[in-house]
Amino acid sequence: MLKIGHRGAKGYKPENTLASFAKAIELNVDAIELDVHLSSDGEIMVIHDETLNRTTTKTGFVSDYSASELKSLGIPTLEEVIILVDKRCIINIEIKEATATPKVLRLIEKYVNKKNWNYQQFQISSFIWETLEEVSKLNSKISLGVLTEASIEKALAFAIQIKAHSINPYFKLLNSENVILIHSNGFKIYTWTVNTPEDLIFVKSLKVDGIISDFPDRI
C-alpha cells in the first residue's frame, strides 16, 4: 500500500511548499500529491486554489501574478519540486486548470528524456476528465489517475476508456463491493484524504493500493 503525502505533509507544514514536500520525504512517503496552476508568465506553479487568498498574505488570482512574485510568497514551481524530490518518491500532479496540461507533459518528458527519470515516477490526476483524455492521446506512457468525489461507476467507465492506471476516489465513496469491482477491472485505488485513525482503519480494511493523507506517517 502506497503512503502518499497530501500536498506534501500538509498536517505538519504549510501545504504545497518545499518545506511540506521535504517533510513528506522525511516521513518516508512512497509518493507526494500536489496541485498546479499557471502564473501570468506561463510557469507551472504548485498551489491548490486558483486564488492566493487562503494560503498567502496576498489576494487575487494566481494567474494575475508572475512566477517570481509567486515564488516570493513561498509558492514553488513544479520544476523546483521535481528537483527537490530527486527521484526519491513518485510525484502525483493534479492538474487544476486545463491550460497547464501541455506544459506539465513537456516538463515530465524533459525529466524522463534528459534527467534519467522514468514515467513510473509520475502520475497525472485531475477532476477535469477532458484533461486526462488529452494526456492519454498525447503520451500514453504517463500514468493517469481518475479523480472523483461523485461516482465510482462513472470514474470506472472513464478509466477503462482512457486506459488509466488508477481511480483516485474520495474515501467515503468506497465499500468492499466497489473496491472489488475496480480491482477486477485492473485498476489501482489511491484514495483521499484519509486522516483520522478510525478512517484509516476502515480504508486499510478495504485493501486499497494507496492512501493520500495529510499525516502520511499515520498510514
PDB file of C-alpha atoms in Angstrom:
ATOM      1  CA  MET A   1       0.000   0.000   0.000  1.00  0.00           C
ATOM      2  CA  LEU A   2       1.476   3.317  -1.081  1.00  0.00           C
ATOM      3  CA  LYS A   3       1.868   6.012   1.542  1.00  0.00           C
ATOM      4  CA  ILE A   4       1.029   9.276  -0.290  1.00  0.00           C
ATOM      5  CA  GLY A   5       1.585  12.708   1.253  1.00  0.00           C
ATOM      6  CA  HIS A   6      -1.292  15.114   0.550  1.00  0.00           C
ATOM      7  CA  ARG A   7       0.130  18.417  -0.729  1.00  0.00           C
ATOM      8  CA  GLY A   8       3.350  17.196   0.854  1.00  0.00           C
ATOM      9  CA  ALA A   9       2.821  16.638   4.554  1.00  0.00           C
ATOM     10  CA  LYS A  10       0.008  19.159   4.972  1.00  0.00           C
ATOM     11  CA  GLY A  11      -0.672  18.152   8.557  1.00  0.00           C
ATOM     12  CA  TYR A  12       2.809  19.307   9.581  1.00  0.00           C
ATOM     13  CA  LYS A  13       3.935  22.056   7.184  1.00  0.00           C
ATOM     14  CA  PRO A  14       2.165  24.660   5.017  1.00  0.00           C
ATOM     15  CA  GLU A  15       0.601  22.817   2.088  1.00  0.00           C
ATOM     16  CA  ASN A  16       2.268  22.630  -1.324  1.00  0.00           C
ATOM     17  CA  THR A  17       5.504  24.241  -0.119  1.00  0.00           C
ATOM     18  CA  LEU A  18       9.034  22.925  -0.494  1.00  0.00           C
ATOM     19  CA  ALA A  19       9.093  22.508   3.299  1.00  0.00           C
ATOM     20  CA  SER A  20       5.970  20.356   3.124  1.00  0.00           C
ATOM     21  CA  PHE A  21       7.408  18.123   0.398  1.00  0.00           C
ATOM     22  CA  ALA A  22      10.708  17.814   2.274  1.00  0.00           C
ATOM     23  CA  LYS A  23       8.781  16.782   5.413  1.00  0.00           C
ATOM     24  CA  ALA A  24       6.857  14.148   3.431  1.00  0.00           C
ATOM     25  CA  ILE A  25      10.118  12.683   2.150  1.00  0.00           C
ATOM     26  CA  GLU A  26      11.492  12.719   5.707  1.00  0.00           C
ATOM     27  CA  LEU A  27       8.419  10.661   6.678  1.00  0.00           C
ATOM     28  CA  ASN A  28       9.343   8.073   4.013  1.00  0.00           C
ATOM     29  CA  VAL A  29       6.382   8.545   1.695  1.00  0.00           C
ATOM     30  CA  ASP A  30       6.112   6.468  -1.459  1.00  0.00           C
ATOM     31  CA  ALA A  31       4.557   9.440  -3.280  1.00  0.00           C
ATOM     32  CA  ILE A  32       3.547  13.051  -2.880  1.00  0.00           C
ATOM     33  CA  GLU A  33       0.405  14.646  -4.266  1.00  0.00           C
ATOM     34  CA  LEU A  34       0.364  18.280  -5.385  1.00  0.00           C
ATOM     35  CA  ASP A  35      -1.728  20.724  -7.418  1.00  0.00           C
ATOM     36  CA  VAL A  36      -0.770  23.036 -10.270  1.00  0.00           C
ATOM     37  CA  HIS A  37      -1.906  26.320 -11.800  1.00  0.00           C
ATOM     38  CA  LEU A  38      -0.141  28.639 -14.261  1.00  0.00           C
ATOM     39  CA  SER A  39       1.401  32.013 -13.405  1.00  0.00           C
ATOM     40  CA  SER A  40       0.779  35.090 -15.569  1.00  0.00           C
ATOM     41  CA  ASP A  41       4.014  34.320 -17.442  1.00  0.00           C
ATOM     42  CA  GLY A  42       3.122  30.683 -18.015  1.00  0.00           C
ATOM     43  CA  GLU A  43       5.157  28.912 -15.318  1.00  0.00           C
ATOM     44  CA  ILE A  44       3.724  25.815 -13.640  1.00  0.00           C
ATOM     45  CA  MET A  45       3.136  26.808 -10.021  1.00  0.00           C
ATOM     46  CA  VAL A  46       2.323  24.420  -7.175  1.00  0.00           C
ATOM     47  CA  ILE A  47      -0.761  25.711  -5.391  1.00  0.00           C
ATOM     48  CA  HIS A  48      -4.203  24.216  -4.794  1.00  0.00           C
ATOM     49  CA  ASP A  49      -6.558  27.185  -5.096  1.00  0.00           C
ATOM     50  CA  GLU A  50      -6.989  29.425  -8.124  1.00  0.00           C
ATOM     51  CA  THR A  51      -6.562  32.402  -5.790  1.00  0.00           C
ATOM     52  CA  LEU A  52      -3.894  33.358  -3.250  1.00  0.00           C
ATOM     53  CA  ASN A  53      -6.402  34.353  -0.575  1.00  0.00           C
ATOM     54  CA  ARG A  54      -6.362  31.247   1.635  1.00  0.00           C
ATOM     55  CA  THR A  55      -2.684  30.282   1.671  1.00  0.00           C
ATOM     56  CA  THR A  56      -0.720  33.541   1.285  1.00  0.00           C
ATOM     57  CA  THR A  57      -0.668  37.126   2.503  1.00  0.00           C
ATOM     58  CA  LYS A  58      -1.848  38.355  -0.907  1.00  0.00           C
ATOM     59  CA  THR A  59      -5.231  38.211  -2.645  1.00  0.00           C
ATOM     60  CA  GLY A  60      -6.323  37.694  -6.220  1.00  0.00           C
ATOM     61  CA  PHE A  61      -5.857  35.038  -8.863  1.00  0.00           C
ATOM     62  CA  VAL A  62      -2.669  33.005  -9.243  1.00  0.00           C
ATOM     63  CA  SER A  63      -2.854  33.786 -12.965  1.00  0.00           C
ATOM     64  CA  ASP A  64      -2.514  37.523 -12.244  1.00  0.00           C
ATOM     65  CA  TYR A  65       0.947  37.123 -10.672  1.00  0.00           C
ATOM     66  CA  SER A  66       4.301  36.326 -12.276  1.00  0.00           C
ATOM     67  CA  ALA A  67       6.309  33.265 -11.286  1.00  0.00           C
ATOM     68  CA  SER A  68       8.848  35.408  -9.449  1.00  0.00           C
ATOM     69  CA  GLU A  69       6.093  37.167  -7.490  1.00  0.00           C
ATOM     70  CA  LEU A  70       4.524  33.824  -6.567  1.00  0.00           C
ATOM     71  CA  LYS A  71       7.870  32.324  -5.548  1.00  0.00           C
ATOM     72  CA  SER A  72       8.407  35.297  -3.227  1.00  0.00           C
ATOM     73  CA  LEU A  73       5.190  34.213  -1.464  1.00  0.00           C
ATOM     74  CA  GLY A  74       6.559  30.710  -0.893  1.00  0.00           C
ATOM     75  CA  ILE A  75       4.817  29.059  -3.844  1.00  0.00           C
ATOM     76  CA  PRO A  76       7.245  26.768  -5.687  1.00  0.00           C
ATOM     77  CA  THR A  77       7.337  25.892  -9.351  1.00  0.00           C
ATOM     78  CA  LEU A  78       6.686  22.296 -10.313  1.00  0.00           C
ATOM     79  CA  GLU A  79      10.258  22.036 -11.544  1.00  0.00           C
ATOM     80  CA  GLU A  80      11.583  23.110  -8.130  1.00  0.00           C
ATOM     81  CA  VAL A  81       9.575  20.309  -6.532  1.00  0.00           C
ATOM     82  CA  ILE A  82      10.876  17.758  -9.030  1.00  0.00           C
ATOM     83  CA  ILE A  83      14.447  18.871  -8.282  1.00  0.00           C
ATOM     84  CA  LEU A  84      13.799  18.626  -4.515  1.00  0.00           C
ATOM     85  CA  VAL A  85      12.256  15.153  -4.807  1.00  0.00           C
ATOM     86  CA  ASP A  86      15.180  13.919  -6.927  1.00  0.00           C
ATOM     87  CA  LYS A  87      13.562  10.536  -7.698  1.00  0.00           C
ATOM     88  CA  ARG A  88      13.041   9.722  -4.000  1.00  0.00           C
ATOM     89  CA  CYS A  89       9.289   9.230  -4.440  1.00  0.00           C
ATOM     90  CA  ILE A  90       6.527   9.303  -7.044  1.00  0.00           C
ATOM     91  CA  ILE A  91       5.037  12.713  -7.887  1.00  0.00           C
ATOM     92  CA  ASN A  92       1.254  12.786  -8.381  1.00  0.00           C
ATOM     93  CA  ILE A  93       0.463  16.024 -10.228  1.00  0.00           C
ATOM     94  CA  GLU A  94      -3.155  17.126 -10.008  1.00  0.00           C
ATOM     95  CA  ILE A  95      -3.893  19.487 -12.881  1.00  0.00           C
ATOM     96  CA  LYS A  96      -6.317  22.158 -11.692  1.00  0.00           C
ATOM     97  CA  GLU A  97      -6.575  24.087 -14.975  1.00  0.00           C
ATOM     98  CA  ALA A  98      -6.609  22.519 -18.417  1.00  0.00           C
ATOM     99  CA  THR A  99      -4.255  25.093 -19.975  1.00  0.00           C
ATOM    100  CA  ALA A 100      -1.414  23.754 -17.814  1.00  0.00           C
ATOM    101  CA  THR A 101      -1.626  20.292 -19.397  1.00  0.00           C
ATOM    102  CA  PRO A 102       0.813  20.620 -22.337  1.00  0.00           C
ATOM    103  CA  LYS A 103       3.382  22.369 -20.132  1.00  0.00           C
ATOM    104  CA  VAL A 104       3.180  19.628 -17.490  1.00  0.00           C
ATOM    105  CA  LEU A 105       3.632  16.991 -20.187  1.00  0.00           C
ATOM    106  CA  ARG A 106       6.680  18.741 -21.623  1.00  0.00           C
ATOM    107  CA  LEU A 107       8.263  19.017 -18.170  1.00  0.00           C
ATOM    108  CA  ILE A 108       7.724  15.323 -17.417  1.00  0.00           C
ATOM    109  CA  GLU A 109       9.121  14.394 -20.831  1.00  0.00           C
ATOM    110  CA  LYS A 110      12.168  16.596 -20.203  1.00  0.00           C
ATOM    111  CA  TYR A 111      12.943  14.785 -16.940  1.00  0.00           C
ATOM    112  CA  VAL A 112      12.407  11.354 -18.489  1.00  0.00           C
ATOM    113  CA  ASN A 113      14.414  12.032 -21.651  1.00  0.00           C
ATOM    114  CA  LYS A 114      17.237  14.175 -20.239  1.00  0.00           C
ATOM    115  CA  LYS A 115      17.425  13.626 -16.469  1.00  0.00           C
ATOM    116  CA  ASN A 116      17.150   9.823 -16.137  1.00  0.00           C
ATOM    117  CA  TRP A 117      13.712   9.812 -14.542  1.00  0.00           C
ATOM    118  CA  ASN A 118      11.142   7.299 -15.774  1.00  0.00           C
ATOM    119  CA  TYR A 119       7.434   7.581 -16.402  1.00  0.00           C
ATOM    120  CA  GLN A 120       6.633   5.359 -13.404  1.00  0.00           C
ATOM    121  CA  GLN A 121       7.866   8.196 -11.163  1.00  0.00           C
ATOM    122  CA  PHE A 122       4.995  10.459 -12.225  1.00  0.00           C
ATOM    123  CA  GLN A 123       1.226  10.366 -12.231  1.00  0.00           C
ATOM    124  CA  ILE A 124      -1.181  12.947 -13.617  1.00  0.00           C
ATOM    125  CA  SER A 125      -4.567  13.145 -11.925  1.00  0.00           C
ATOM    126  CA  SER A 126      -7.467  15.534 -12.407  1.00  0.00           C
ATOM    127  CA  PHE A 127     -11.134  16.149 -11.814  1.00  0.00           C
ATOM    128  CA  ILE A 128     -11.100  17.657 -15.319  1.00  0.00           C
ATOM    129  CA  TRP A 129     -11.539  14.397 -17.185  1.00  0.00           C
ATOM    130  CA  GLU A 130     -11.044  16.048 -20.583  1.00  0.00           C
ATOM    131  CA  THR A 131      -7.507  16.818 -19.439  1.00  0.00           C
ATOM    132  CA  LEU A 132      -6.858  13.149 -18.691  1.00  0.00           C
ATOM    133  CA  GLU A 133      -8.251  12.244 -22.097  1.00  0.00           C
ATOM    134  CA  GLU A 134      -5.875  14.763 -23.695  1.00  0.00           C
ATOM    135  CA  VAL A 135      -2.870  13.308 -21.837  1.00  0.00           C
ATOM    136  CA  SER A 136      -3.836   9.763 -22.860  1.00  0.00           C
ATOM    137  CA  LYS A 137      -3.744  10.834 -26.515  1.00  0.00           C
ATOM    138  CA  LEU A 138      -0.535  12.892 -26.278  1.00  0.00           C
ATOM    139  CA  ASN A 139       1.559  10.474 -24.201  1.00  0.00           C
ATOM    140  CA  SER A 140       0.139   7.072 -23.310  1.00  0.00           C
ATOM    141  CA  LYS A 141       3.200   6.260 -21.170  1.00  0.00           C
ATOM    142  CA  ILE A 142       2.144   8.616 -18.370  1.00  0.00           C
ATOM    143  CA  SER A 143       0.172   7.075 -15.508  1.00  0.00           C
ATOM    144  CA  LEU A 144      -3.308   8.585 -15.190  1.00  0.00           C
ATOM    145  CA  GLY A 145      -5.447   8.805 -12.062  1.00  0.00           C
ATOM    146  CA  VAL A 146      -9.171   9.484 -12.439  1.00  0.00           C
ATOM    147  CA  LEU A 147     -10.253  11.704  -9.549  1.00  0.00           C
ATOM    148  CA  THR A 148     -13.841  11.505  -8.372  1.00  0.00           C
ATOM    149  CA  GLU A 149     -15.914  12.594  -5.415  1.00  0.00           C
ATOM    150  CA  ALA A 150     -19.217  11.719  -7.080  1.00  0.00           C
ATOM    151  CA  SER A 151     -19.441   8.329  -8.791  1.00  0.00           C
ATOM    152  CA  ILE A 152     -17.213   5.259  -8.750  1.00  0.00           C
ATOM    153  CA  GLU A 153     -19.192   3.777 -11.651  1.00  0.00           C
ATOM    154  CA  LYS A 154     -18.672   6.773 -13.952  1.00  0.00           C
ATOM    155  CA  ALA A 155     -14.989   7.002 -12.964  1.00  0.00           C
ATOM    156  CA  LEU A 156     -14.526   3.307 -13.735  1.00  0.00           C
ATOM    157  CA  ALA A 157     -16.159   3.615 -17.154  1.00  0.00           C
ATOM    158  CA  PHE A 158     -13.933   6.584 -17.967  1.00  0.00           C
ATOM    159  CA  ALA A 159     -10.807   4.859 -16.635  1.00  0.00           C
ATOM    160  CA  ILE A 160     -11.480   1.963 -18.993  1.00  0.00           C
ATOM    161  CA  GLN A 161     -11.953   4.382 -21.888  1.00  0.00           C
ATOM    162  CA  ILE A 162      -8.624   6.200 -21.387  1.00  0.00           C
ATOM    163  CA  LYS A 163      -6.659   3.182 -20.101  1.00  0.00           C
ATOM    164  CA  ALA A 164      -5.921   4.880 -16.781  1.00  0.00           C
ATOM    165  CA  HIS A 165      -3.641   3.414 -14.116  1.00  0.00           C
ATOM    166  CA  SER A 166      -5.821   4.186 -11.104  1.00  0.00           C
ATOM    167  CA  ILE A 167      -9.073   5.552  -9.789  1.00  0.00           C
ATOM    168  CA  ASN A 168      -8.489   8.151  -7.074  1.00  0.00           C
ATOM    169  CA  PRO A 169     -11.797   8.472  -5.198  1.00  0.00           C
ATOM    170  CA  TYR A 170     -12.916  10.317  -2.101  1.00  0.00           C
ATOM    171  CA  PHE A 171     -12.648   7.618   0.552  1.00  0.00           C
ATOM    172  CA  LYS A 172     -16.290   7.880   1.653  1.00  0.00           C
ATOM    173  CA  LEU A 173     -17.358   6.571  -1.774  1.00  0.00           C
ATOM    174  CA  LEU A 174     -15.591   3.267  -1.178  1.00  0.00           C
ATOM    175  CA  ASN A 175     -17.037  -0.021   0.018  1.00  0.00           C
ATOM    176  CA  SER A 176     -15.918  -3.617  -0.292  1.00  0.00           C
ATOM    177  CA  GLU A 177     -18.065  -4.219  -3.383  1.00  0.00           C
ATOM    178  CA  ASN A 178     -16.799  -1.321  -5.487  1.00  0.00           C
ATOM    179  CA  VAL A 179     -13.195  -1.946  -4.426  1.00  0.00           C
ATOM    180  CA  ILE A 180     -13.519  -5.496  -5.770  1.00  0.00           C
ATOM    181  CA  LEU A 181     -15.126  -4.121  -8.950  1.00  0.00           C
ATOM    182  CA  ILE A 182     -12.291  -1.632  -9.531  1.00  0.00           C
ATOM    183  CA  HIS A 183      -9.606  -4.230  -8.880  1.00  0.00           C
ATOM    184  CA  SER A 184     -11.309  -6.815 -11.096  1.00  0.00           C
ATOM    185  CA  ASN A 185     -11.059  -4.310 -13.947  1.00  0.00           C
ATOM    186  CA  GLY A 186      -7.314  -3.977 -13.391  1.00  0.00           C
ATOM    187  CA  PHE A 187      -7.115  -0.548 -11.772  1.00  0.00           C
ATOM    188  CA  LYS A 188      -5.303   0.600  -8.640  1.00  0.00           C
ATOM    189  CA  ILE A 189      -7.142   2.633  -5.988  1.00  0.00           C
ATOM    190  CA  TYR A 190      -5.450   5.694  -4.481  1.00  0.00           C
ATOM    191  CA  THR A 191      -7.974   7.253  -2.114  1.00  0.00           C
ATOM    192  CA  TRP A 192      -8.070  10.669  -0.405  1.00  0.00           C
ATOM    193  CA  THR A 193      -7.922  12.397   2.097  1.00  0.00           C
ATOM    194  CA  VAL A 194      -7.749   9.944   4.989  1.00  0.00           C
ATOM    195  CA  ASN A 195      -6.518  11.391   8.283  1.00  0.00           C
ATOM    196  CA  THR A 196      -8.198  10.023  11.408  1.00  0.00           C
ATOM    197  CA  PRO A 197      -7.243   6.682  12.974  1.00  0.00           C
ATOM    198  CA  GLU A 198     -10.812   5.406  12.543  1.00  0.00           C
ATOM    199  CA  ASP A 199     -10.956   6.304   8.850  1.00  0.00           C
ATOM    200  CA  LEU A 200      -7.512   4.820   8.240  1.00  0.00           C
ATOM    201  CA  ILE A 201      -8.552   1.513   9.821  1.00  0.00           C
ATOM    202  CA  PHE A 202     -11.667   1.421   7.628  1.00  0.00           C
ATOM    203  CA  VAL A 203      -9.833   2.268   4.394  1.00  0.00           C
ATOM    204  CA  LYS A 204      -7.000  -0.180   5.086  1.00  0.00           C
ATOM    205  CA  SER A 205      -9.570  -2.930   5.663  1.00  0.00           C
ATOM    206  CA  LEU A 206     -10.753  -2.416   2.078  1.00  0.00           C
ATOM    207  CA  LYS A 207      -7.264  -3.257   0.794  1.00  0.00           C
ATOM    208  CA  VAL A 208      -6.815  -0.166  -1.377  1.00  0.00           C
ATOM    209  CA  ASP A 209      -3.488   0.334  -3.138  1.00  0.00           C
ATOM    210  CA  GLY A 210      -2.575   3.747  -1.774  1.00  0.00           C
ATOM    211  CA  ILE A 211      -3.796   6.272   0.790  1.00  0.00           C
ATOM    212  CA  ILE A 212      -3.428  10.032   0.412  1.00  0.00           C
ATOM    213  CA  SER A 213      -3.155  11.700   3.817  1.00  0.00           C
ATOM    214  CA  ASP A 214      -2.185  14.996   5.448  1.00  0.00           C
ATOM    215  CA  PHE A 215      -0.377  12.796   8.003  1.00  0.00           C
ATOM    216  CA  PRO A 216       1.410  10.181   5.875  1.00  0.00           C
ATOM    217  CA  ASP A 217       3.246   8.775   8.897  1.00  0.00           C
ATOM    218  CA  ARG A 218      -0.122   7.538  10.249  1.00  0.00           C
ATOM    219  CA  ILE A 219      -0.666   5.199   7.297  1.00  0.00           C
TER     220      ILE A 219
END
